[in-house]
Coordinates of C-alpha atoms in Angstrom, one line a residue:
M1 CA 192.7 196.5 -17.5
T2 CA 191.2 193.2 -16.5
P3 CA 192.9 190.3 -14.8
D4 CA 191.3 187.8 -17.1
R5 CA 190.8 189.0 -20.7
A6 CA 189.2 185.8 -21.9
Q7 CA 186.6 185.8 -19.2
T8 CA 185.9 189.5 -19.6
Q9 CA 185.5 189.0 -23.3
H10 CA 183.0 186.2 -22.8
F11 CA 180.9 188.2 -20.4
Y12 CA 180.6 191.2 -22.7
H13 CA 180.1 189.1 -25.8
E14 CA 177.2 187.4 -24.1
L15 CA 175.8 190.6 -22.7
F16 CA 176.3 193.0 -25.7
A17 CA 177.2 190.6 -28.6
W18 CA 180.6 192.2 -28.9
E19 CA 183.2 190.6 -31.1
F20 CA 186.9 191.3 -30.5
A21 CA 190.0 192.2 -32.5
D22 CA 193.0 191.1 -30.3
S23 CA 196.6 192.1 -30.1
D24 CA 199.3 191.4 -27.6
H25 CA 198.4 194.6 -25.6
E26 CA 194.7 195.2 -26.0
S27 CA 191.4 193.9 -27.4
I28 CA 189.1 196.2 -29.4
A29 CA 185.4 195.4 -28.9
L30 CA 183.4 195.6 -32.1
I31 CA 179.8 195.7 -33.3
D32 CA 179.3 195.1 -37.0
G33 CA 183.1 195.6 -37.4
R34 CA 183.1 199.1 -35.9
P35 CA 185.0 199.8 -32.6
V36 CA 183.1 200.3 -29.4
C37 CA 185.8 200.4 -26.8
G38 CA 189.1 198.8 -25.6
I39 CA 189.9 196.1 -23.0
W40 CA 193.4 196.0 -21.6
P41 CA 194.8 192.8 -20.0
D42 CA 196.4 193.2 -16.6
S43 CA 200.2 193.6 -17.0
G44 CA 200.8 192.5 -13.4
E45 CA 202.7 195.6 -12.7
L46 CA 200.2 196.9 -10.1
G47 CA 199.1 193.6 -8.9
R48 CA 195.7 194.9 -7.7
G49 CA 193.5 192.5 -9.6
L50 CA 190.9 195.2 -10.1
S51 CA 189.1 196.4 -13.2
Y52 CA 186.9 199.4 -14.0
W53 CA 185.6 201.5 -16.8
H54 CA 187.6 204.6 -17.8
I55 CA 186.0 207.5 -19.6
Y56 CA 187.7 209.5 -22.4
L57 CA 186.4 212.9 -23.3
H58 CA 186.8 214.2 -26.9
V59 CA 188.8 217.4 -27.4
A60 CA 189.7 219.2 -30.6
D61 CA 193.2 220.3 -29.4
L62 CA 194.8 218.1 -26.8
G63 CA 197.7 220.5 -26.0
S64 CA 195.3 223.4 -25.3
A65 CA 193.0 221.2 -23.2
I66 CA 196.0 220.0 -21.1
R67 CA 197.1 223.5 -20.5
R68 CA 193.6 224.7 -19.5
A69 CA 193.1 221.7 -17.2
A70 CA 196.4 222.4 -15.4
R71 CA 195.4 226.1 -14.9
T72 CA 192.0 225.1 -13.4
D73 CA 193.3 222.8 -10.6
G74 CA 193.4 219.7 -12.6
A75 CA 196.4 217.3 -12.4
I76 CA 197.9 215.8 -15.5
L77 CA 198.7 212.2 -14.5
W78 CA 200.0 210.9 -17.8
G79 CA 200.6 212.0 -21.4
P80 CA 200.3 213.3 -23.9
G81 CA 200.8 210.0 -25.7
D82 CA 199.4 207.9 -28.5
Y83 CA 196.6 205.4 -28.2
L84 CA 197.1 202.6 -30.8
G85 CA 197.3 205.2 -33.6
L86 CA 193.7 206.1 -33.0
A87 CA 194.2 209.2 -30.9
S88 CA 196.5 211.4 -28.8
V89 CA 195.5 211.1 -25.2
A90 CA 196.3 212.4 -21.7
T91 CA 195.0 211.3 -18.3
V92 CA 193.7 213.9 -16.0
R93 CA 192.4 214.1 -12.4
D94 CA 189.8 216.8 -11.9
P95 CA 189.6 219.0 -8.8
V96 CA 187.1 216.7 -7.1
G97 CA 189.4 213.6 -7.6
A98 CA 187.7 211.9 -10.6
T99 CA 190.1 210.5 -13.2
F100 CA 189.4 210.5 -16.9
S101 CA 191.3 211.0 -20.1
L102 CA 191.3 213.5 -22.9
W103 CA 191.0 212.1 -26.5
Q104 CA 192.0 213.9 -29.7
P105 CA 191.3 211.5 -32.5
H106 CA 193.6 211.1 -35.4
R107 CA 190.8 210.1 -37.8
T108 CA 187.4 211.6 -38.5
D109 CA 185.5 208.4 -37.8
R110 CA 184.5 208.0 -34.2
L111 CA 183.9 205.1 -31.9
L112 CA 180.4 203.6 -32.2
T113 CA 178.0 205.0 -29.6
D114 CA 174.3 205.5 -29.0
L115 CA 173.3 202.0 -30.3
S116 CA 172.3 198.9 -28.4
G117 CA 175.4 197.5 -26.7
T118 CA 177.4 200.8 -26.9
L119 CA 178.2 203.7 -24.7
T120 CA 175.2 206.0 -24.5
W121 CA 175.6 208.1 -21.3
A122 CA 178.1 208.9 -18.6
E123 CA 177.9 210.3 -15.1
L124 CA 180.4 212.1 -12.9
V125 CA 179.8 211.0 -9.3
A126 CA 181.2 213.1 -6.5
D127 CA 180.6 214.4 -3.0
E128 CA 181.9 218.0 -3.6
L129 CA 180.3 219.5 -6.7
A130 CA 181.1 223.2 -6.6
A131 CA 184.3 223.0 -8.7
I132 CA 182.8 220.8 -11.4
P133 CA 181.2 223.5 -13.7
S134 CA 184.1 225.8 -13.8
F135 CA 186.7 223.0 -14.4
Y136 CA 184.9 221.2 -17.2
G137 CA 183.8 224.5 -18.7
A138 CA 187.4 225.9 -18.8
A139 CA 189.2 222.7 -19.7
I140 CA 186.8 221.1 -22.2
G141 CA 184.2 223.7 -23.0
L142 CA 181.2 221.8 -21.4
D143 CA 178.4 223.9 -19.9
A144 CA 176.6 223.0 -16.7
A145 CA 172.8 223.1 -16.2
M146 CA 170.1 221.8 -13.8
T147 CA 167.2 219.8 -15.1
R148 CA 164.1 218.9 -13.2
T149 CA 162.5 215.4 -13.3
P150 CA 159.6 214.2 -11.2
G151 CA 160.8 214.3 -7.6
R152 CA 164.3 215.1 -8.5
R153 CA 166.8 217.7 -9.8
Y154 CA 169.5 216.3 -12.1
R155 CA 172.7 218.2 -13.1
V156 CA 174.0 217.8 -16.6
L157 CA 177.0 218.8 -18.6
L158 CA 176.3 220.0 -22.1
S159 CA 178.2 220.3 -25.4
D160 CA 176.8 222.9 -27.7
G161 CA 173.6 222.8 -25.8
I162 CA 173.2 219.0 -26.0
P163 CA 173.3 217.0 -22.7
V164 CA 176.3 214.6 -22.8
A165 CA 176.7 213.6 -19.2
G166 CA 175.1 213.8 -15.8
V167 CA 176.5 214.9 -12.4
V168 CA 175.4 213.0 -9.3
H169 CA 176.0 213.8 -5.7
S170 CA 177.1 210.9 -3.6
A171 CA 179.3 210.6 -0.5
T172 CA 181.8 208.4 -2.2
K173 CA 185.2 208.6 -3.9
A174 CA 184.7 210.7 -7.1
H175 CA 184.6 208.8 -10.3
W176 CA 183.1 208.6 -13.8
R177 CA 180.8 205.8 -14.7
A178 CA 179.7 204.6 -18.1
Y179 CA 176.2 203.5 -19.2
F180 CA 175.6 201.1 -22.1
S181 CA 172.4 201.0 -24.1
V182 CA 170.2 197.9 -23.9
P183 CA 166.8 197.3 -25.6
D184 CA 165.3 195.6 -22.6
L185 CA 166.7 196.3 -19.1
T186 CA 165.0 193.4 -17.4
S187 CA 166.3 190.9 -19.8
A188 CA 169.8 192.4 -19.7
L189 CA 170.0 192.2 -15.9
A190 CA 168.9 188.6 -16.0
K191 CA 171.5 187.8 -18.6
A192 CA 174.2 189.6 -16.7
T193 CA 173.4 187.7 -13.5
D194 CA 173.4 184.4 -15.4
I195 CA 176.9 184.9 -16.8
G196 CA 178.6 186.0 -13.6
G197 CA 177.8 189.6 -13.0
H198 CA 175.6 190.9 -10.2
V199 CA 173.2 193.8 -9.8
V200 CA 174.4 196.7 -7.6
S201 CA 171.3 198.8 -7.8
P202 CA 167.8 197.8 -9.1
P203 CA 166.1 199.5 -12.0
V204 CA 165.0 203.1 -11.6
E205 CA 163.1 205.4 -14.0
T206 CA 165.1 208.6 -15.0
A207 CA 164.8 211.4 -17.4
I208 CA 167.0 209.6 -19.9
G209 CA 165.4 206.1 -19.5
R210 CA 165.3 203.1 -17.2
T211 CA 168.7 202.5 -15.6
A212 CA 170.5 200.0 -13.3
L213 CA 174.0 199.5 -12.1
I214 CA 175.8 196.1 -12.3
R215 CA 179.3 194.7 -11.7
D216 CA 181.0 192.4 -14.2
P217 CA 182.7 189.2 -12.9
H218 CA 185.9 191.1 -12.0
G219 CA 184.1 193.9 -10.2
A220 CA 184.0 196.6 -12.9
L221 CA 181.0 198.9 -12.3
L222 CA 178.8 199.9 -15.2
G223 CA 175.4 201.2 -15.9
L224 CA 172.8 199.7 -18.2
L225 CA 170.3 202.1 -19.8
Q226 CA 167.1 201.3 -21.6
P227 CA 166.6 204.7 -23.3
T228 CA 163.2 206.5 -23.0
S229 CA 162.9 206.5 -26.8
G230 CA 163.6 202.8 -27.2
P231 CA 166.9 201.2 -28.2
G232 CA 169.9 203.4 -28.7
H233 CA 170.0 205.3 -32.0
E234 CA 172.9 206.6 -33.9
T235 CA 173.2 210.4 -34.2
T236 CA 175.7 213.0 -35.3
D237 CA 176.5 213.7 -31.6
D238 CA 178.3 210.9 -29.8
N239 CA 178.3 212.0 -26.2
A240 CA 180.9 214.6 -26.9
G241 CA 183.1 212.0 -28.5
Y242 CA 183.4 209.7 -25.5
P243 CA 185.2 206.5 -26.3
S244 CA 185.8 204.2 -23.3
T245 CA 188.1 201.4 -22.2
L246 CA 188.2 198.9 -19.4
T247 CA 191.3 199.7 -17.4
L248 CA 193.0 199.4 -14.1

């Protein structure tokens, strides 16, 4: 959710060229008429005035994934329920405290990813990492591996051998964070600052590309990624089917 849907739409339209299809309850962000993510307005029920990005992980069978998550020290916080007729979803807290949702699509077409302005990577950030491989392996079927980059080891989660997310150690509250592809990170950071965002961490070179973290005008944290191979490119894999939504 966001406390100001109009301002949030303006920010992301200017940053990523998103258009929006609005309803009373949600806005769907679009690129070339294809859905990228959802933005929920603040209902006022919680009254926190906060916003953040919430990751959804694709599963083939939601009921089975819920049962497996519950058996492996995960907590089912909500669901199963319907998401605007697009998918059946359930919200889960993993054993290290990170919250995400499971997404079983009703249709064969997926949310747009791996193009400029769309979700292209995700990272699970946590202090305690020991329980992560067994939980995500049992609940969702993701494998864990360690990769080596110059001066750094980087943990990844894989779907059918393809890296779909990173795992980062940090002494902070566990959370998932989303990265969106941009063709030029320097220009994107300048634009984000000009339209009310601010840079949280400066650009760094990583195995997947040049990245930085920013906050939007209402404080939602997100990553920008200039991929190593250039602007995002559409593939048959879409980060294990991650859609994403701005939520409170």
